[in-house]
GROMACS .gro file of C-alpha atoms in nm:
model
  201
    1THR     CA    1  -0.053  -0.254  -2.809
    2GLN     CA    2  -0.353   0.000  -2.744
    3SER     CA    3  -0.577  -0.225  -2.541
    4ILE     CA    4  -0.227  -0.317  -2.351
    5SER     CA    5  -0.226   0.046  -2.227
    6LYS     CA    6  -0.594   0.014  -2.245
    7MET     CA    7  -0.585  -0.299  -2.014
    8MET     CA    8  -0.365  -0.061  -1.749
    9LYS     CA    9  -0.533   0.237  -1.676
   10LEU     CA   10  -0.867   0.055  -1.668
   11ALA     CA   11  -0.691  -0.165  -1.366
   12VAL     CA   12  -0.543   0.167  -1.157
   13LEU     CA   13  -0.860   0.333  -1.234
   14ALA     CA   14  -1.058  -0.012  -1.067
   15ALA     CA   15  -0.755  -0.036  -0.814
   16ALA     CA   16  -0.804   0.356  -0.708
   17ALA     CA   17  -1.166   0.341  -0.651
   18SER     CA   18  -1.154   0.002  -0.500
   19SER     CA   19  -0.953   0.193  -0.258
   20ALA     CA   20  -1.214   0.496  -0.237
   21ALA     CA   21  -1.288   0.365   0.194
   22ALA     CA   22  -1.003   0.354   0.271
   23PHE     CA   23  -0.924   0.657   0.307
   24ALA     CA   24  -1.277   0.753   0.552
   25PRO     CA   25  -1.223   0.755   0.908
   26ALA     CA   26  -1.399   0.594   1.190
   27GLN     CA   27  -1.720   0.755   1.341
   28GLN     CA   28  -1.626   0.779   1.708
   29GLY     CA   29  -2.016   0.890   1.799
   30ARG     CA   30  -2.392   0.808   1.758
   31LEU     CA   31  -2.500   0.684   1.412
   32SER     CA   32  -2.578   0.937   1.236
   33THR     CA   33  -2.659   1.052   0.867
   34ALA     CA   34  -2.449   1.410   0.886
   35VAL     CA   35  -2.118   1.456   0.734
   36ASN     CA   36  -2.032   1.705   1.006
   37GLY     CA   37  -2.095   1.391   1.258
   38TYR     CA   38  -1.712   1.343   1.147
   39GLU     CA   39  -1.585   1.606   1.069
   40ASN     CA   40  -1.319   1.604   1.448
   41GLU     CA   41  -1.265   1.298   1.367
   42LEU     CA   42  -0.873   1.227   1.336
   43GLY     CA   43  -0.805   1.168   1.008
   44VAL     CA   44  -1.051   1.363   0.863
   45ILE     CA   45  -0.740   1.702   0.754
   46ALA     CA   46  -0.693   1.998   0.563
   47PRO     CA   47  -0.671   2.026   0.230
   48THR     CA   48  -0.931   1.769   0.144
   49GLY     CA   49  -1.080   1.771   0.518
   50PHE     CA   50  -1.338   1.514   0.561
   51PHE     CA   51  -1.286   1.321   0.208
   52ASP     CA   52  -1.588   1.070   0.106
   53PRO     CA   53  -1.663   1.067  -0.284
   54LEU     CA   54  -1.917   0.743  -0.292
   55ASN     CA   55  -2.049   0.844   0.090
   56LEU     CA   56  -1.974   0.551   0.197
   57SER     CA   57  -2.036   0.640   0.492
   58LYS     CA   58  -2.402   0.711   0.445
   59ASN     CA   59  -2.624   0.506   0.697
   60ILE     CA   60  -2.386   0.303   0.790
   61SER     CA   61  -2.304   0.206   1.176
   62LYS     CA   62  -2.013   0.235   1.390
   63GLU     CA   63  -1.938  -0.146   1.387
   64LYS     CA   64  -1.921  -0.053   1.031
   65PHE     CA   65  -1.687   0.274   1.054
   66ASP     CA   66  -1.463   0.061   1.233
   67GLU     CA   67  -1.451  -0.149   1.028
   68TYR     CA   68  -1.364   0.065   0.762
   69ARG     CA   69  -1.042   0.228   1.041
   70THR     CA   70  -0.965  -0.064   1.032
   71ALA     CA   71  -0.837  -0.145   0.635
   72GLU     CA   72  -0.774   0.162   0.596
   73LEU     CA   73  -0.461   0.127   0.829
   74LYS     CA   74  -0.372  -0.216   0.709
   75HIS     CA   75  -0.383  -0.128   0.399
   76GLY     CA   76  -0.154   0.199   0.518
   77ARG     CA   77   0.084  -0.112   0.674
   78VAL     CA   78   0.120  -0.339   0.354
   79CYS     CA   79   0.123  -0.008   0.054
   80MET     CA   80   0.446   0.071   0.373
   81LEU     CA   81   0.576  -0.215   0.271
   82ALA     CA   82   0.475  -0.240  -0.098
   83VAL     CA   83   0.689   0.069  -0.207
   84LEU     CA   84   0.939  -0.027   0.060
   85GLY     CA   85   0.947  -0.386  -0.141
   86TYR     CA   86   0.986  -0.222  -0.480
   87ILE     CA   87   1.261   0.007  -0.404
   88ALA     CA   88   1.467  -0.178  -0.280
   89PRO     CA   89   1.517  -0.526  -0.482
   90GLU     CA   90   1.642  -0.244  -0.680
   91THR     CA   91   1.996  -0.218  -0.515
   92TYR     CA   92   1.950  -0.549  -0.271
   93ARG     CA   93   1.962  -0.906  -0.340
   94PHE     CA   94   1.948  -1.127  -0.097
   95GLY     CA   95   2.077  -1.435  -0.303
   96TYR     CA   96   1.878  -1.675  -0.183
   97ASP     CA   97   1.699  -1.973  -0.399
   98ILE     CA   98   1.255  -1.925  -0.439
   99ALA     CA   99   1.331  -2.257  -0.633
  100PRO     CA  100   1.520  -2.477  -0.714
  101GLY     CA  101   1.833  -2.311  -0.927
  102VAL     CA  102   1.613  -2.015  -0.958
  103SER     CA  103   1.753  -1.714  -0.738
  104THR     CA  104   1.644  -1.358  -0.675
  105TYR     CA  105   1.934  -1.290  -0.865
  106ASP     CA  106   1.749  -1.402  -1.127
  107ILE     CA  107   1.386  -1.235  -1.136
  108PRO     CA  108   1.403  -0.897  -1.244
  109ASN     CA  109   1.191  -0.589  -1.089
  110GLY     CA  110   0.881  -0.498  -1.017
  111VAL     CA  111   0.648  -0.598  -1.295
  112ALA     CA  112   0.855  -0.806  -1.564
  113ALA     CA  113   0.881  -1.048  -1.213
  114ILE     CA  114   0.577  -1.208  -1.298
  115ASP     CA  115   0.661  -1.409  -1.550
  116TYR     CA  116   0.932  -1.563  -1.398
  117ILE     CA  117   0.857  -1.615  -1.114
  118PRO     CA  118   0.819  -1.995  -1.071
  119ALA     CA  119   0.534  -2.220  -0.911
  120LEU     CA  120   0.729  -2.238  -0.590
  121GLY     CA  121   0.781  -1.939  -0.597
  122TRP     CA  122   0.392  -1.803  -0.593
  123ALA     CA  123   0.361  -2.079  -0.366
  124GLN     CA  124   0.558  -1.945  -0.077
  125ILE     CA  125   0.405  -1.571  -0.166
  126ILE     CA  126   0.087  -1.712  -0.123
  127PHE     CA  127   0.069  -1.900   0.163
  128PHE     CA  128   0.247  -1.643   0.367
  129ILE     CA  129   0.050  -1.356   0.212
  130GLY     CA  130  -0.254  -1.589   0.320
  131ALA     CA  131  -0.095  -1.711   0.707
  132VAL     CA  132  -0.060  -1.348   0.806
  133ASP     CA  133  -0.430  -1.220   0.642
  134TYR     CA  134  -0.610  -1.540   0.860
  135TRP     CA  135  -0.447  -1.414   1.208
  136GLY     CA  136  -0.403  -1.088   1.138
  137VAL     CA  137  -0.062  -1.032   1.251
  138LEU     CA  138   0.299  -1.131   1.303
  139GLY     CA  139   0.308  -1.112   1.660
  140ASP     CA  140   0.296  -0.834   1.885
  141PHE     CA  141   0.646  -0.730   2.024
  142ASP     CA  142   0.722  -0.552   2.285
  143PHE     CA  143   1.127  -0.492   2.135
  144GLY     CA  144   1.127  -0.152   1.989
  145LYS     CA  145   0.777   0.046   2.078
  146PRO     CA  146   0.837   0.412   2.171
  147ASP     CA  147   0.690   0.546   2.437
  148LEU     CA  148   0.417   0.729   2.297
  149GLY     CA  149   0.252   0.900   2.634
  150ASP     CA  150   0.099   1.237   2.526
  151LYS     CA  151   0.148   1.187   2.119
  152GLU     CA  152  -0.041   0.920   2.122
  153GLU     CA  153  -0.291   1.053   1.896
  154GLU     CA  154  -0.027   1.257   1.669
  155ARG     CA  155   0.166   0.937   1.574
  156LYS     CA  156  -0.176   0.757   1.534
  157LEU     CA  157  -0.286   1.002   1.249
  158GLN     CA  158   0.061   1.019   1.122
  159GLU     CA  159  -0.001   0.663   1.072
  160LEU     CA  160  -0.274   0.712   0.905
  161GLN     CA  161  -0.102   0.997   0.676
  162HIS     CA  162   0.187   0.826   0.616
  163GLY     CA  163  -0.060   0.513   0.476
  164ARG     CA  164  -0.249   0.692   0.205
  165LEU     CA  165   0.059   0.864   0.089
  166ALA     CA  166   0.179   0.513   0.078
  167MET     CA  167  -0.138   0.332  -0.140
  168LEU     CA  168  -0.084   0.601  -0.385
  169ALA     CA  169   0.257   0.601  -0.436
  170ILE     CA  170   0.228   0.188  -0.518
  171LEU     CA  171  -0.006   0.291  -0.771
  172GLU     CA  172   0.204   0.476  -0.933
  173LEU     CA  173   0.445   0.278  -0.879
  174LEU     CA  174   0.289  -0.006  -1.018
  175ARG     CA  175   0.126   0.266  -1.273
  176HIS     CA  176   0.442   0.380  -1.514
  177ASP     CA  177   0.642   0.016  -1.429
  178SER     CA  178   0.383  -0.161  -1.597
  179GLN     CA  179   0.413   0.148  -1.886
  180ASN     CA  180   0.786   0.105  -1.949
  181LEU     CA  181   0.702  -0.228  -1.946
  182VAL     CA  182   0.500  -0.219  -2.264
  183LYS     CA  183   0.672   0.061  -2.417
  184PRO     CA  184   1.079   0.035  -2.312
  185GLY     CA  185   1.264   0.412  -2.240
  186PHE     CA  186   0.884   0.582  -2.252
  187ASP     CA  187   1.004   0.829  -1.987
  188GLY     CA  188   1.387   0.748  -2.118
  189LEU     CA  189   1.533   0.702  -1.776
  190ASP     CA  190   1.684   0.358  -1.785
  191THR     CA  191   1.588   0.314  -1.390
  192LEU     CA  192   1.294   0.365  -1.122
  193ILE     CA  193   1.517   0.561  -0.934
  194THR     CA  194   1.628   0.835  -1.062
  195GLY     CA  195   1.984   1.088  -0.905
  196PHE     CA  196   2.076   0.868  -0.680
  197PRO     CA  197   2.383   0.686  -0.993
  198PHE     CA  198   2.595   0.573  -0.678
  199LEU     CA  199   2.319   0.336  -0.605
  200TYR     CA  200   2.351   0.087  -0.884
  201ASN     CA  201   2.742   0.107  -0.867
   0.00000   0.00000   0.00000
């Protein structure tokens, strides 16, 4: 169990390091090697200010900065969905068969599901994610689009912040759930969601 625990810690550290680029804000002006040129970009807020501990923004073009911003938005959106997808099955299942004879009711939550999802289930997941990633979007729908008016910048900042929080949240959910899989009940809790016992009734 010690080796498994060590591997989990290394995986979390690697994931955290690889996502550092997601916190680099996009450059709107000319190419610059000075951090001062980016201090007023959208997403640079207190208390961290301009957060680029790996100097990924040093000596790069505007196009590369735009790639980082797109990656941050994309990762943030995926993680927001991932957090919801991690929590929702704790209280509700659709009950369809992910493969012949295998219902979603039979699949445990979280990391434990890895060993229970059949090959056909993995094929569905990989195909869906690949299709979305290849074509870029699920679609552009007019329904539900708010008229932001003069609050567009504020809403963009909110999306960035929610995405950043979700990236940290899914890492912690994975870490906690993985540790619980290796050492069940290590936290003394019976459920993932605490404080709302009625959700499990």
